[in-house]
Amino acid sequence: MRVLVVEDERKTASFIRKALEAEGFAADVCANGNDALAAARATPFDAIVLDIMLPGRDGLSVLKQLRERRNPTPVLLLSARGEVNERIDGLNAGADDYLPKPFVIAELVARVRALGRRGSDAKSPVLRVADLTLDTVTRRASRGGHVIELTAREYRLLEFLMLSAGRICGRMAILEKVWDYDFDPGSNLVDVNIKRLREKIDHDFEPKLLHTVRGLGYVMKEPS
Ligand code: CA
């Protein structure tokens, strides 16, 4: 696992680097935001430890730039204790976790390890259930080698169902994840879209993969 540490205070940076290396990580250090952006562009890191207080371009600006460039590397933000606004801004700007200073080094290492795991899960871009595949980078679905055309909404629906394969997805959870609703519009929106999706992914194929669990919701799975 390769970690980028962005911190201008030399002692803190080297303390973090040594702790990560002692745990078997490879760690690179940058002392300012522009170097960090260049490093993140040149090297695929598994996680970035990013201090907010940096000379010149600060950590939040680095984070926003990374996300604008669609760099998905998980980011752990570091900040002085009590900087609540920065913390909220950071999470809004796409930080994955936050640790106030001063921190216990073991906690930092544990959080970086957790982020790296999350990142490597996310790196597998093709979801698969039986012979149905969904490439989350190109957004192409296919079954048995046949390409399936999806609308943007159908893509989100299928992605959610496949990420949850084997688990029942309730209507409310689907409304939240696929439509960003936090309320039930009281319509058959979900059912209609499930029906359309089913026609595309299941109608001409065997075995059927998208199942209704009466009263609970839907589940994507291979029949056992
Ligand atoms: Ca700093």
mmCIF file of C-alpha atoms and ligand atoms in Angstrom:
data_model
loop_
_atom_site.group_PDB
_atom_site.id
_atom_site.type_symbol
_atom_site.label_atom_id
_atom_site.label_comp_id
_atom_site.label_asym_id
_atom_site.label_seq_id
_atom_site.Cartn_x
_atom_site.Cartn_y
_atom_site.Cartn_z
ATOM 1 C CA MET A 1 0.000 0.000 0.000
ATOM 2 C CA ARG A 2 1.394 3.378 -1.042
ATOM 3 C CA VAL A 3 0.498 6.485 0.950
ATOM 4 C CA LEU A 4 1.087 10.165 0.166
ATOM 5 C CA VAL A 5 1.654 12.312 3.251
ATOM 6 C CA VAL A 6 1.089 16.050 2.708
ATOM 7 C CA GLU A 7 2.376 18.062 5.665
ATOM 8 C CA ASP A 8 4.715 21.050 5.814
ATOM 9 C CA GLU A 9 5.843 20.560 9.425
ATOM 10 C CA ARG A 10 8.896 18.396 8.913
ATOM 11 C CA LYS A 11 8.843 16.671 12.267
ATOM 12 C CA THR A 12 5.187 15.701 11.983
ATOM 13 C CA ALA A 13 5.642 14.563 8.387
ATOM 14 C CA SER A 14 8.610 12.370 9.197
ATOM 15 C CA PHE A 15 6.887 10.984 12.304
ATOM 16 C CA ILE A 16 3.902 9.927 10.159
ATOM 17 C CA ARG A 17 6.111 8.540 7.401
ATOM 18 C CA LYS A 18 8.151 6.442 9.838
ATOM 19 C CA ALA A 19 5.029 5.085 11.535
ATOM 20 C CA LEU A 20 3.500 4.094 8.200
ATOM 21 C CA GLU A 21 6.745 2.496 7.010
ATOM 22 C CA ALA A 22 7.028 0.570 10.281
ATOM 23 C CA GLU A 23 3.626 -0.939 9.435
ATOM 24 C CA GLY A 24 4.780 -1.986 5.976
ATOM 25 C CA PHE A 25 3.348 0.913 3.938
ATOM 26 C CA ALA A 26 5.366 2.815 1.337
ATOM 27 C CA ALA A 27 5.108 6.521 2.171
ATOM 28 C CA ASP A 28 5.980 9.619 0.115
ATOM 29 C CA VAL A 29 6.018 13.082 1.693
ATOM 30 C CA CYS A 30 5.115 16.428 0.093
ATOM 31 C CA ALA A 31 5.464 19.709 1.976
ATOM 32 C CA ASN A 32 3.047 21.803 -0.091
ATOM 33 C CA GLY A 33 -0.176 21.527 -2.040
ATOM 34 C CA ASN A 34 1.184 21.940 -5.562
ATOM 35 C CA ASP A 35 3.796 19.219 -5.050
ATOM 36 C CA ALA A 36 1.049 17.006 -3.652
ATOM 37 C CA LEU A 37 -1.136 17.510 -6.735
ATOM 38 C CA ALA A 38 1.804 16.742 -9.020
ATOM 39 C CA ALA A 39 2.658 13.609 -7.020
ATOM 40 C CA ALA A 40 -0.951 12.413 -7.009
ATOM 41 C CA ARG A 41 -1.100 12.874 -10.759
ATOM 42 C CA ALA A 42 2.152 10.966 -11.338
ATOM 43 C CA THR A 43 1.615 8.062 -8.928
ATOM 44 C CA PRO A 44 -1.487 6.066 -8.036
ATOM 45 C CA PHE A 45 -1.637 6.164 -4.226
ATOM 46 C CA ASP A 46 -3.869 3.963 -2.105
ATOM 47 C CA ALA A 47 -4.519 6.750 0.400
ATOM 48 C CA ILE A 48 -3.550 10.390 1.033
ATOM 49 C CA VAL A 49 -2.956 11.913 4.478
ATOM 50 C CA LEU A 50 -3.614 15.611 3.927
ATOM 51 C CA ASP A 51 -2.988 18.379 6.439
ATOM 52 C CA ILE A 52 -5.342 21.360 6.024
ATOM 53 C CA MET A 53 -2.801 23.973 7.137
ATOM 54 C CA LEU A 54 -0.243 24.202 4.342
ATOM 55 C CA PRO A 55 1.694 27.174 2.967
ATOM 56 C CA GLY A 56 0.173 28.536 -0.253
ATOM 57 C CA ARG A 57 -2.505 26.192 -1.532
ATOM 58 C CA ASP A 58 -4.147 24.699 1.546
ATOM 59 C CA GLY A 59 -5.331 21.143 2.082
ATOM 60 C CA LEU A 60 -8.967 21.858 1.258
ATOM 61 C CA SER A 61 -7.980 23.381 -2.069
ATOM 62 C CA VAL A 62 -5.782 20.335 -2.818
ATOM 63 C CA LEU A 63 -8.708 18.066 -2.007
ATOM 64 C CA LYS A 64 -11.103 20.001 -4.250
ATOM 65 C CA GLN A 65 -8.598 19.883 -7.104
ATOM 66 C CA LEU A 66 -8.132 16.130 -6.702
ATOM 67 C CA ARG A 67 -11.850 15.510 -6.853
ATOM 68 C CA GLU A 68 -12.305 17.886 -9.797
ATOM 69 C CA ARG A 69 -9.698 15.809 -11.617
ATOM 70 C CA ARG A 70 -11.757 12.755 -10.709
ATOM 71 C CA ASN A 71 -8.963 11.357 -8.583
ATOM 72 C CA PRO A 72 -10.796 8.879 -6.322
ATOM 73 C CA THR A 73 -7.916 8.204 -3.866
ATOM 74 C CA PRO A 74 -9.284 8.087 -0.290
ATOM 75 C CA VAL A 75 -8.205 11.148 1.729
ATOM 76 C CA LEU A 76 -7.686 11.435 5.498
ATOM 77 C CA LEU A 77 -7.710 15.123 6.476
ATOM 78 C CA LEU A 78 -5.647 16.375 9.408
ATOM 79 C CA SER A 79 -6.457 19.586 11.167
ATOM 80 C CA ALA A 80 -5.909 21.495 14.357
ATOM 81 C CA ARG A 81 -8.425 20.624 17.037
ATOM 82 C CA GLY A 82 -11.633 22.610 16.976
ATOM 83 C CA GLU A 83 -11.583 23.619 13.324
ATOM 84 C CA VAL A 84 -15.145 22.425 12.921
ATOM 85 C CA ASN A 85 -15.866 24.495 9.822
ATOM 86 C CA GLU A 86 -12.830 23.124 8.031
ATOM 87 C CA ARG A 87 -13.899 19.667 8.962
ATOM 88 C CA ILE A 88 -17.348 20.149 7.450
ATOM 89 C CA ASP A 89 -15.883 21.842 4.362
ATOM 90 C CA GLY A 90 -13.458 18.942 4.033
ATOM 91 C CA LEU A 91 -16.086 16.275 4.163
ATOM 92 C CA ASN A 92 -18.202 18.258 1.686
ATOM 93 C CA ALA A 93 -15.189 18.565 -0.616
ATOM 94 C CA GLY A 94 -14.790 14.801 -0.735
ATOM 95 C CA ALA A 95 -12.607 13.821 2.230
ATOM 96 C CA ASP A 96 -13.191 10.255 3.396
ATOM 97 C CA ASP A 97 -12.109 10.692 6.995
ATOM 98 C CA TYR A 98 -10.873 13.340 9.402
ATOM 99 C CA LEU A 99 -8.466 13.303 12.309
ATOM 100 C CA PRO A 100 -7.909 16.274 14.639
ATOM 101 C CA LYS A 101 -4.402 17.164 15.837
ATOM 102 C CA PRO A 102 -2.836 16.165 18.097
ATOM 103 C CA PHE A 103 -3.564 12.564 17.210
ATOM 104 C CA VAL A 104 -2.365 9.224 18.486
ATOM 105 C CA ILE A 105 -0.174 7.785 15.748
ATOM 106 C CA ALA A 106 -1.689 4.296 16.087
ATOM 107 C CA GLU A 107 -5.100 5.772 15.293
ATOM 108 C CA LEU A 108 -3.765 7.502 12.195
ATOM 109 C CA VAL A 109 -2.220 4.249 10.976
ATOM 110 C CA ALA A 110 -5.455 2.328 11.641
ATOM 111 C CA ARG A 111 -7.517 4.883 9.743
ATOM 112 C CA VAL A 112 -5.128 4.919 6.793
ATOM 113 C CA ARG A 113 -5.273 1.137 6.656
ATOM 114 C CA ALA A 114 -9.089 1.225 6.656
ATOM 115 C CA LEU A 115 -9.112 3.813 3.852
ATOM 116 C CA GLY A 116 -6.702 1.759 1.775
ATOM 117 C CA ARG A 117 -8.936 -1.270 2.076
ATOM 118 C CA ARG A 118 -11.942 0.759 1.020
ATOM 119 C CA GLY A 119 -9.973 2.104 -1.928
ATOM 120 C CA SER A 120 -8.888 -1.308 -3.160
ATOM 121 C CA ASP A 121 -12.467 -2.565 -3.003
ATOM 122 C CA ALA A 122 -13.548 0.386 -5.088
ATOM 123 C CA LYS A 123 -10.778 -0.277 -7.604
ATOM 124 C CA SER A 124 -12.387 -3.415 -8.967
ATOM 125 C CA PRO A 125 -14.345 -1.675 -11.721
ATOM 126 C CA VAL A 126 -16.413 -4.594 -13.025
ATOM 127 C CA LEU A 127 -19.361 -5.887 -11.003
ATOM 128 C CA ARG A 128 -20.460 -9.416 -11.774
ATOM 129 C CA VAL A 129 -23.474 -11.581 -10.947
ATOM 130 C CA ALA A 130 -23.495 -14.875 -12.916
ATOM 131 C CA ASP A 131 -22.946 -13.857 -16.573
ATOM 132 C CA LEU A 132 -24.205 -10.300 -16.015
ATOM 133 C CA THR A 133 -21.401 -7.735 -15.836
ATOM 134 C CA LEU A 134 -21.397 -4.015 -15.204
ATOM 135 C CA ASP A 135 -18.278 -1.980 -15.889
ATOM 136 C CA THR A 136 -18.411 0.955 -13.481
ATOM 137 C CA VAL A 137 -15.838 2.932 -15.470
ATOM 138 C CA THR A 138 -17.326 2.698 -18.974
ATOM 139 C CA ARG A 139 -20.837 2.188 -17.512
ATOM 140 C CA ARG A 140 -21.494 -0.670 -19.898
ATOM 141 C CA ALA A 141 -23.615 -3.614 -18.955
ATOM 142 C CA SER A 142 -23.587 -6.945 -20.718
ATOM 143 C CA ARG A 143 -25.069 -10.349 -20.225
ATOM 144 C CA GLY A 144 -23.790 -13.504 -21.862
ATOM 145 C CA GLY A 145 -21.671 -11.294 -24.122
ATOM 146 C CA HIS A 146 -24.643 -9.161 -25.289
ATOM 147 C CA VAL A 147 -24.337 -5.428 -24.625
ATOM 148 C CA ILE A 148 -27.314 -4.015 -22.703
ATOM 149 C CA GLU A 149 -28.208 -0.357 -23.238
ATOM 150 C CA LEU A 150 -29.101 1.424 -20.001
ATOM 151 C CA THR A 151 -30.438 4.882 -19.223
ATOM 152 C CA ALA A 152 -28.514 6.828 -16.557
ATOM 153 C CA ARG A 153 -31.166 5.941 -13.982
ATOM 154 C CA GLU A 154 -31.185 2.265 -14.918
ATOM 155 C CA TYR A 155 -27.410 2.271 -14.593
ATOM 156 C CA ARG A 156 -27.605 3.626 -11.036
ATOM 157 C CA LEU A 157 -30.301 1.137 -10.158
ATOM 158 C CA LEU A 158 -28.369 -1.807 -11.556
ATOM 159 C CA GLU A 159 -25.133 -0.650 -9.934
ATOM 160 C CA PHE A 160 -26.813 -0.418 -6.528
ATOM 161 C CA LEU A 161 -28.450 -3.832 -6.879
ATOM 162 C CA MET A 162 -25.185 -5.447 -8.018
ATOM 163 C CA LEU A 163 -23.132 -3.795 -5.267
ATOM 164 C CA SER A 164 -25.691 -5.238 -2.838
ATOM 165 C CA ALA A 165 -25.826 -8.644 -4.579
ATOM 166 C CA GLY A 166 -27.244 -11.303 -2.269
ATOM 167 C CA ARG A 167 -28.788 -8.704 0.062
ATOM 168 C CA ILE A 168 -32.380 -7.493 -0.082
ATOM 169 C CA CYS A 169 -32.718 -3.869 -1.221
ATOM 170 C CA GLY A 170 -35.827 -2.220 0.179
ATOM 171 C CA ARG A 171 -37.790 0.332 -1.851
ATOM 172 C CA MET A 172 -36.757 3.127 0.519
ATOM 173 C CA ALA A 173 -33.067 2.257 0.221
ATOM 174 C CA ILE A 174 -33.421 2.212 -3.566
ATOM 175 C CA LEU A 175 -35.179 5.606 -3.570
ATOM 176 C CA GLU A 176 -32.350 7.033 -1.474
ATOM 177 C CA LYS A 177 -29.471 5.590 -3.482
ATOM 178 C CA VAL A 178 -30.858 5.875 -6.986
ATOM 179 C CA TRP A 179 -33.148 8.931 -6.819
ATOM 180 C CA ASP A 180 -31.565 10.737 -3.828
ATOM 181 C CA TYR A 181 -35.022 10.861 -2.221
ATOM 182 C CA ASP A 182 -35.203 10.812 1.555
ATOM 183 C CA PHE A 183 -38.959 10.385 1.457
ATOM 184 C CA ASP A 184 -41.322 7.912 -0.149
ATOM 185 C CA PRO A 185 -43.123 9.698 -3.012
ATOM 186 C CA GLY A 186 -45.848 7.099 -2.647
ATOM 187 C CA SER A 187 -45.656 6.148 -6.316
ATOM 188 C CA ASN A 188 -44.634 2.966 -8.057
ATOM 189 C CA LEU A 189 -41.457 4.633 -9.372
ATOM 190 C CA VAL A 190 -39.198 1.859 -8.094
ATOM 191 C CA ASP A 191 -41.405 -0.980 -9.299
ATOM 192 C CA VAL A 192 -41.774 0.504 -12.787
ATOM 193 C CA ASN A 193 -38.026 0.951 -13.136
ATOM 194 C CA ILE A 194 -37.308 -2.507 -11.780
ATOM 195 C CA LYS A 195 -39.702 -3.922 -14.353
ATOM 196 C CA ARG A 196 -37.909 -2.098 -17.179
ATOM 197 C CA LEU A 197 -34.526 -3.188 -15.920
ATOM 198 C CA ARG A 198 -35.710 -6.754 -15.611
ATOM 199 C CA GLU A 199 -36.835 -6.743 -19.233
ATOM 200 C CA LYS A 200 -33.326 -5.714 -20.241
ATOM 201 C CA ILE A 201 -31.227 -7.973 -18.047
ATOM 202 C CA ASP A 202 -33.425 -11.008 -17.414
ATOM 203 C CA HIS A 203 -36.154 -11.325 -20.059
ATOM 204 C CA ASP A 204 -34.094 -13.049 -22.749
ATOM 205 C CA PHE A 205 -31.751 -14.857 -20.384
ATOM 206 C CA GLU A 206 -31.604 -17.716 -17.929
ATOM 207 C CA PRO A 207 -31.283 -17.982 -14.998
ATOM 208 C CA LYS A 208 -33.276 -14.979 -13.732
ATOM 209 C CA LEU A 209 -31.112 -12.796 -11.494
ATOM 210 C CA LEU A 210 -33.360 -9.980 -10.262
ATOM 211 C CA HIS A 211 -35.881 -11.329 -7.750
ATOM 212 C CA THR A 212 -38.807 -9.762 -5.918
ATOM 213 C CA VAL A 213 -38.923 -10.446 -2.190
ATOM 214 C CA ARG A 214 -42.582 -9.891 -1.432
ATOM 215 C CA GLY A 215 -43.193 -7.090 1.057
ATOM 216 C CA LEU A 216 -39.464 -6.341 1.427
ATOM 217 C CA GLY A 217 -37.959 -5.308 -1.869
ATOM 218 C CA TYR A 218 -35.609 -6.763 -4.449
ATOM 219 C CA VAL A 219 -32.494 -8.873 -4.496
ATOM 220 C CA MET A 220 -29.944 -9.568 -7.202
ATOM 221 C CA LYS A 221 -28.580 -13.077 -6.982
ATOM 222 C CA GLU A 222 -27.868 -16.309 -8.749
ATOM 223 C CA PRO A 223 -30.442 -18.930 -7.900
ATOM 224 C CA SER A 224 -28.897 -21.416 -5.486
HETATM 225 CA CA CA B 1 0.725 21.891 8.495
#
